Coordinates of C-alpha atoms in Angstrom, one line a residue:
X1 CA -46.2 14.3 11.0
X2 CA -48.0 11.5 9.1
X3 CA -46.4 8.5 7.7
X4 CA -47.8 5.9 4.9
X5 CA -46.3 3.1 3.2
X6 CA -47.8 3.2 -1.0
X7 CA -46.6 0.9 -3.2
X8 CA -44.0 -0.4 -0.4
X9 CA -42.6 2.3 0.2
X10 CA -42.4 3.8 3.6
X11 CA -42.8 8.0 3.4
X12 CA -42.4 10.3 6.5
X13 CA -43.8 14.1 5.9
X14 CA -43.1 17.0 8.5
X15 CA -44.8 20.5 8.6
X16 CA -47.3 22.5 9.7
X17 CA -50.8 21.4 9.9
X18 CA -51.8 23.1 6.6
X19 CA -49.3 21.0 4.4
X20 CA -50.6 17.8 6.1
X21 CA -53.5 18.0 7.0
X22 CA -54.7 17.3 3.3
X23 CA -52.0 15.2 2.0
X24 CA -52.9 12.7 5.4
X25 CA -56.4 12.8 4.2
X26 CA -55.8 12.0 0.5
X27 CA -53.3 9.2 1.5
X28 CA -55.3 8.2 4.8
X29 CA -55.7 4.4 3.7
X30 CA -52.0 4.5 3.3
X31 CA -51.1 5.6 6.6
X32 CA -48.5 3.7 8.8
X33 CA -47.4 3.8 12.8
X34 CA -44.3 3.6 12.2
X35 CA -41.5 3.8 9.2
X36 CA -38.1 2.7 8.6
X37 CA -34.3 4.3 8.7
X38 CA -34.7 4.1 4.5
X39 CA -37.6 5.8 4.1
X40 CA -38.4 8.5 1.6
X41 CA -38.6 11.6 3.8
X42 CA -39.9 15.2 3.3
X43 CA -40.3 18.4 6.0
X44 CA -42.0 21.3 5.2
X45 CA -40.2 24.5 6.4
X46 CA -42.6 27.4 5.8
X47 CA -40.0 29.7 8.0
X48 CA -37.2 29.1 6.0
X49 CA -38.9 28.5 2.8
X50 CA -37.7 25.3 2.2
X51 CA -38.6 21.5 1.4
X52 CA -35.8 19.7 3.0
X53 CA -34.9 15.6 2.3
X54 CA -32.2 14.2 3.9
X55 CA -30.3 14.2 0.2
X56 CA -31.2 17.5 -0.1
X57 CA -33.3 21.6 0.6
X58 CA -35.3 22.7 -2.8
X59 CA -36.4 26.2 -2.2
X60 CA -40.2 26.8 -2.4
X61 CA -41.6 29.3 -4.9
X62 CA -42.7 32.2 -3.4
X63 CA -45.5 32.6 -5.9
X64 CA -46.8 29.2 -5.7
X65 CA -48.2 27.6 -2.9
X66 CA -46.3 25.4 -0.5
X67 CA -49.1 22.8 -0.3
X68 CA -49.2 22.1 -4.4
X69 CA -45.1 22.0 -4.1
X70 CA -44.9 19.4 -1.2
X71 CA -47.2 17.7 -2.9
X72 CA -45.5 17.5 -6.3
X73 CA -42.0 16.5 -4.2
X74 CA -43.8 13.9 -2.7
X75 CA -44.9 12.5 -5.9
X76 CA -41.4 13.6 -8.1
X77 CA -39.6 11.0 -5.3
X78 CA -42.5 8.4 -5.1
X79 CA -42.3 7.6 -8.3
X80 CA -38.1 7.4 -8.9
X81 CA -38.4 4.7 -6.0
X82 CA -41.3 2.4 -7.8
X83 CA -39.3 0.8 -10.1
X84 CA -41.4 -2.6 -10.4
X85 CA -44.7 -0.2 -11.2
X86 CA -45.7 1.4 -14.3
X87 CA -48.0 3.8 -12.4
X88 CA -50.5 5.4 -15.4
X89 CA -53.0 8.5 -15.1
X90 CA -56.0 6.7 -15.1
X91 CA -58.6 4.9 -12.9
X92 CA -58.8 1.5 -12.1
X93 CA -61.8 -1.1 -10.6
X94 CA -62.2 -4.5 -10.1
X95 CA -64.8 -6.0 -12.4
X96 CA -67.1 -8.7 -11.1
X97 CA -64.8 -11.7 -12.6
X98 CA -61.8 -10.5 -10.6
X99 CA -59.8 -9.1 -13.4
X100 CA -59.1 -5.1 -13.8
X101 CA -60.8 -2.0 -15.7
X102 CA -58.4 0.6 -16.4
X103 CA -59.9 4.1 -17.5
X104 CA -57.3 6.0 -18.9
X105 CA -58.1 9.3 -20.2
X106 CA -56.8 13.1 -19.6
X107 CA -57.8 14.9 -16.9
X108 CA -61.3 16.6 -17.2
X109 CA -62.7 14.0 -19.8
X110 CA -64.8 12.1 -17.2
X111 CA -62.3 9.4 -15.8
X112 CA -63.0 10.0 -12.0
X113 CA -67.2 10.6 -12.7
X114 CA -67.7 7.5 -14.7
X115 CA -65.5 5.5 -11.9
X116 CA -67.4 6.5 -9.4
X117 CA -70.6 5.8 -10.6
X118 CA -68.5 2.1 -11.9
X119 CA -68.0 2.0 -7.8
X120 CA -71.7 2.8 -6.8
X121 CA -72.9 0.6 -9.3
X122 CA -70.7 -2.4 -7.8
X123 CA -67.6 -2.7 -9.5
X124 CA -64.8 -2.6 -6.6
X125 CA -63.0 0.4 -6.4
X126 CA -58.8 0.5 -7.0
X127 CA -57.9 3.8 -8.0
X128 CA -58.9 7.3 -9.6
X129 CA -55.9 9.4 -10.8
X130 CA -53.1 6.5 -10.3
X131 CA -53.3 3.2 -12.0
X132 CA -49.7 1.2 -11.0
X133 CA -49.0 -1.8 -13.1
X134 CA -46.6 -4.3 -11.6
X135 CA -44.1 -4.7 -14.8
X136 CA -43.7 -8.2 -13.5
X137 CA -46.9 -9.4 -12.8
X138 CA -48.8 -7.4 -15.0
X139 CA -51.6 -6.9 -12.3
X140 CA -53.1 -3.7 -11.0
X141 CA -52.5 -2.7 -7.6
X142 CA -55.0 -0.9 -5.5
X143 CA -54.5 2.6 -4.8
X144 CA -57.1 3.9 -2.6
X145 CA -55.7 7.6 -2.2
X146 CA -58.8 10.2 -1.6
X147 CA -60.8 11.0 -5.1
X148 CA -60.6 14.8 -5.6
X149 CA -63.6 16.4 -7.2
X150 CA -64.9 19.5 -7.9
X151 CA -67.1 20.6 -4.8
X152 CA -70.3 22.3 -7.4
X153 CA -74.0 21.1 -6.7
X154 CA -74.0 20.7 -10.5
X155 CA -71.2 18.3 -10.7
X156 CA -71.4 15.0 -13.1
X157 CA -70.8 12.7 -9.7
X158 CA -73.6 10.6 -8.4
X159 CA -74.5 10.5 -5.0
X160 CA -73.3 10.1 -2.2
X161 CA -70.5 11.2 -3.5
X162 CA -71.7 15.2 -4.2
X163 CA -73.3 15.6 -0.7
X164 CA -69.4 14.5 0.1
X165 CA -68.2 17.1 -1.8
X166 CA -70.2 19.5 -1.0
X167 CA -69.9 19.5 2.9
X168 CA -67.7 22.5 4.5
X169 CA -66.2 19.6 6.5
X170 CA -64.8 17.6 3.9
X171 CA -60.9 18.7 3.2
X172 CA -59.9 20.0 0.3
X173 CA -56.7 19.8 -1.5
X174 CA -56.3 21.6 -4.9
X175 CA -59.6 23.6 -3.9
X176 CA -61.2 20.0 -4.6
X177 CA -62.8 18.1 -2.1
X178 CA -61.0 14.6 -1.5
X179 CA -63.6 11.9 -0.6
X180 CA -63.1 8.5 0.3
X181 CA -64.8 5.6 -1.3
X182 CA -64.8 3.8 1.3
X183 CA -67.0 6.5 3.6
X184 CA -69.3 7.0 0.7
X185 CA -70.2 3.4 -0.3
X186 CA -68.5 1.5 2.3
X187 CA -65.2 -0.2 3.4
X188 CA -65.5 -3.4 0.9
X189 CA -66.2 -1.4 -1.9
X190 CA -62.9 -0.7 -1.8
X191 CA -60.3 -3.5 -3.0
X192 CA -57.1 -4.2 -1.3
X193 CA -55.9 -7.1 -3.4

């Protein structure tokens, strides 16, 4: 079981250790003791071949793996309960004046390498992948979920962030290693507020 509270909102996910083992280490910053009676939960039943909320089972896909469909419910019901966000694809970092970068691109046009070098280079890190804009405030929250990138010796990632991604220890979701900024570069890299 691993529970995390994103965007204020308090998530509980059940299953075996091969659904949450990766999704607990891509949200690991997010991760809670404890969660309330309303929060958004999810159990993985590989047995029965279902994804079961308290609302409702979806059936799994037999031809698609159970991981990448968790995953994908667990996002799908994140984001109908973030109704004060605007949550974009795209990276975010803190620039040096205290105001926000946003990089939005699609995926595979650099958005996550040019971050992370942004992040080794000193910018404060908020996001790769998920940018959330509070409609009301118009400020970008952190959202220090695990970067995912492709574990090659040839990837366009500077170090320390390749050695990361290269090492057989480092889990892997999406066959891409997730590495956190915070273990690469250190703990106030990463920005909070």
């Amino acid at each position: 079981m691993r529970r995390f509270s994103i965007l204020g909102i308090e998530v509980e996910i059940l299953g075996p250790p091969e659904i949450i083992e990766p999704i607990g280490a891509a949200y690991r910053r997010f991760a809670t003791r404890t969660v309330g009676a309303d929060a958004l939960r999810l159990r993985a039943d590989l047995d029965r071949g279902m994804i079961e909320t308290p609302e409702e089972s979806v059936p799994l896909v037999p031809s698609w793996s159970p991981l990448v469909q968790v995953y994908q419910q667990l996002l799908f019901r994140l984001m109908d309960r973030i109704g004060t966000w605007a949550v974009l694809h795209a990276a975010a970092l803190a620039d040096r004046t205290g105001g926000a970068v946003i990089l939005a691109a699609p995926s595979g046009h650099g958005k996550t390498s040019l971050t992370l070098e942004l992040a080794r280079r000193g910018l404060g890190f908020l996001s790769d992948d998920f940018a959330p804009l509070g409609l009301a405030t118009r400020e970008v929250a952190p959202y220090p979920r695990a970067v995912a990138v492709i574990p090659r010796p040839d990837a366009p990632i500077p170090e320390p962030f390749r050695s990361l991604a290269l090492d057989p220890k480092t889990v892997r979701l999406f066959e891409k290693s997730l590495i956190d900024v915070g273990d690469a570069l250190g703990n106030s890299t990463i920005r909070t507020a």
